[in-house]
């Protein structure tokens, strides 16, 4: 059981990190009431910190789901 939980944690951390690097945008555009558009670019250090934080949260959620699945499977047996 521990082996499955550790693998789930590591694989979900790495996979979510790579997916967030690909799909998360560094720049945000905002349009005010006059129609002017401004762009805000997040620095790389803050950008990777956010990605790492979201990856850890995703990994914890994945481990909890797998742990609950294993517990429910053991109760059925």
XYZ file of N, CA and C in Angstrom:
231
model
N 0.827 -1.186 0.000
C 0.000 0.000 0.000
C 0.878 1.260 0.000
N 1.933 1.264 0.810
C 2.810 2.429 0.859
C 3.494 2.668 -0.485
N 3.866 1.585 -1.146
C 4.539 1.705 -2.435
C 3.620 2.371 -3.465
N 2.358 2.002 -3.454
C 1.395 2.582 -4.389
C 1.181 4.063 -4.082
N 1.090 4.407 -2.794
C 0.880 5.804 -2.418
C 2.086 6.673 -2.767
N 3.283 6.149 -2.558
C 4.494 6.914 -2.886
C 4.605 7.116 -4.392
N 4.353 6.069 -5.156
C 4.405 6.210 -6.617
C 3.355 7.192 -7.117
N 2.153 7.126 -6.536
C 1.102 8.064 -6.926
C 1.516 9.495 -6.622
N 2.105 9.710 -5.468
C 2.545 11.049 -5.097
C 3.614 11.590 -6.029
N 4.590 10.762 -6.324
C 5.694 11.220 -7.193
C 5.219 11.442 -8.613
N 4.475 10.482 -9.159
C 4.027 10.614 -10.549
C 3.051 11.778 -10.712
N 2.159 11.976 -9.764
C 1.212 13.086 -9.895
C 1.922 14.429 -9.726
N 2.952 14.496 -8.885
C 3.717 15.729 -8.724
C 4.431 16.089 -10.025
N 5.108 15.125 -10.615
C 5.864 15.381 -11.850
C 4.922 15.696 -13.010
N 3.869 14.914 -13.151
C 2.939 15.122 -14.259
C 2.231 16.469 -14.146
N 1.754 16.811 -12.951
C 1.072 18.099 -12.801
C 2.042 19.261 -12.993
N 3.307 19.105 -12.577
C 4.294 20.161 -12.792
C 4.501 20.402 -14.286
N 4.683 19.328 -15.045
C 4.895 19.483 -16.488
C 3.671 20.061 -17.191
N 2.477 19.612 -16.796
C 1.265 20.139 -17.421
C 1.059 21.615 -17.092
N 1.352 22.000 -15.860
C 1.203 23.406 -15.499
C 2.235 24.281 -16.203
N 3.450 23.776 -16.403
C 4.455 24.546 -17.138
C 3.974 24.789 -18.565
N 3.333 23.804 -19.155
C 2.878 23.937 -20.540
C 1.654 24.841 -20.647
N 0.680 24.682 -19.736
C -0.606 25.346 -19.927
C -0.820 26.609 -19.093
N -0.016 26.867 -18.089
C -0.207 28.062 -17.275
C 0.501 29.246 -17.934
N -0.188 30.366 -18.009
C 0.355 31.540 -18.684
C 1.088 32.432 -17.692
N 2.179 33.028 -18.166
C 2.950 33.960 -17.347
C 2.410 35.373 -17.423
N 1.707 35.680 -18.468
C 1.227 37.051 -18.632
C -0.293 37.089 -18.566
N -0.796 38.142 -17.959
C -2.235 38.340 -17.846
C -2.591 39.672 -18.489
N -3.687 39.684 -19.186
C -4.129 40.940 -19.781
C -5.425 41.378 -19.100
N -5.513 42.655 -18.804
C -6.715 43.220 -18.210
C -7.169 44.395 -19.066
N -8.465 44.521 -19.224
C -9.040 45.621 -19.992
C -9.869 46.472 -19.042
N -9.571 47.760 -18.976
C -10.335 48.636 -18.093
C -11.578 49.163 -18.809
N -12.325 50.012 -18.132
C -13.613 50.455 -18.658
C -13.483 51.348 -19.889
N -12.323 51.892 -20.153
C -12.127 52.740 -21.335
C -11.644 51.943 -22.542
N -11.427 50.658 -22.375
C -10.991 49.829 -23.478
C -9.488 49.667 -23.571
N -8.766 50.228 -22.626
C -7.307 50.107 -22.618
C -6.922 48.735 -22.065
N -6.017 48.088 -22.747
C -5.548 46.768 -22.328
C -4.135 46.895 -21.778
N -3.929 46.288 -20.606
C -2.592 46.288 -20.028
C -2.190 44.849 -19.723
N -0.905 44.593 -19.836
C -0.361 43.257 -19.607
C 0.515 43.271 -18.363
N 0.371 42.206 -17.562
C 1.200 42.027 -16.379
C 1.935 40.700 -16.561
N 3.264 40.746 -16.535
C 4.077 39.541 -16.703
C 4.628 39.140 -15.343
N 4.368 37.894 -14.956
C 4.842 37.363 -13.683
C 6.311 36.980 -13.813
N 7.142 37.374 -12.838
C 8.555 36.956 -12.894
C 8.689 35.426 -12.803
N 9.789 34.911 -13.376
C 9.975 33.463 -13.418
C 10.023 32.834 -12.038
N 10.621 33.509 -11.063
C 10.703 32.918 -9.728
C 9.313 32.736 -9.117
N 8.474 33.742 -9.250
C 7.113 33.638 -8.724
C 6.285 32.654 -9.549
N 6.497 32.635 -10.842
C 5.779 31.727 -11.735
C 6.043 30.265 -11.365
N 7.321 29.895 -11.177
C 7.642 28.517 -10.827
C 7.229 28.179 -9.399
N 7.222 29.176 -8.512
C 6.729 28.928 -7.164
C 5.250 28.577 -7.188
N 4.462 29.301 -7.979
C 3.032 28.984 -8.100
C 2.827 27.601 -8.711
N 3.583 27.286 -9.738
C 3.459 25.978 -10.375
C 3.826 24.872 -9.394
N 4.902 25.052 -8.645
C 5.318 24.047 -7.666
C 4.265 23.891 -6.571
N 3.691 25.001 -6.130
C 2.647 24.952 -5.096
C 1.420 24.195 -5.591
N 0.958 24.511 -6.792
C -0.208 23.814 -7.343
C 0.088 22.333 -7.590
N 1.308 22.006 -7.947
C 1.692 20.612 -8.154
C 1.652 19.835 -6.844
N 2.113 20.448 -5.769
C 2.073 19.779 -4.466
C 0.636 19.571 -4.016
N -0.216 20.559 -4.203
C -1.631 20.416 -3.835
C -2.275 19.303 -4.646
N -2.002 19.246 -5.943
C -2.543 18.194 -6.798
C -2.046 16.826 -6.364
N -0.788 16.729 -6.003
C -0.207 15.470 -5.562
C -0.853 14.985 -4.267
N -1.066 15.881 -3.332
C -1.707 15.505 -2.066
C -3.128 15.020 -2.304
N -3.857 15.703 -3.166
C -5.230 15.289 -3.479
C -5.242 13.921 -4.152
N -4.310 13.677 -5.059
C -4.237 12.380 -5.743
C -3.923 11.261 -4.753
N -3.003 11.508 -3.821
C -2.667 10.484 -2.826
C -3.866 10.196 -1.927
N -4.603 11.222 -1.542
C -5.789 11.013 -0.707
C -6.837 10.187 -1.448
N -7.070 10.487 -2.726
C -8.039 9.721 -3.505
C -7.622 8.255 -3.646
N -6.353 8.015 -3.906
C -5.882 6.629 -4.039
C -5.962 5.914 -2.703
N -5.642 6.593 -1.619
C -5.722 5.999 -0.285
C -7.169 5.622 0.042
N -8.118 6.519 -0.269
C -9.534 6.211 -0.045
C -9.998 5.059 -0.927
N -9.509 5.007 -2.151
C -9.857 3.906 -3.050
C -9.349 2.576 -2.506
N -8.125 2.572 -2.004
C -7.547 1.336 -1.445
C -8.323 0.905 -0.209
N -8.687 1.859 0.639
C -9.463 1.523 1.845
C -10.831 0.971 1.492
N -11.492 1.562 0.518
C -12.816 1.062 0.125
C -12.709 -0.309 -0.523
N -11.626 -0.562 -1.225
C -11.429 -1.864 -1.856
C -11.175 -2.939 -0.796
N -10.442 -2.588 0.281
C -10.172 -3.544 1.350
C -11.443 -3.872 2.136
N -12.339 -2.887 2.310
C -13.584 -3.108 3.038
C -14.503 -4.067 2.297
N -14.461 -4.056 0.972
C -15.302 -4.951 0.181
C -14.855 -6.392 0.285
N -13.558 -6.580 0.522
C -13.031 -7.951 0.601
C -13.277 -8.510 1.929
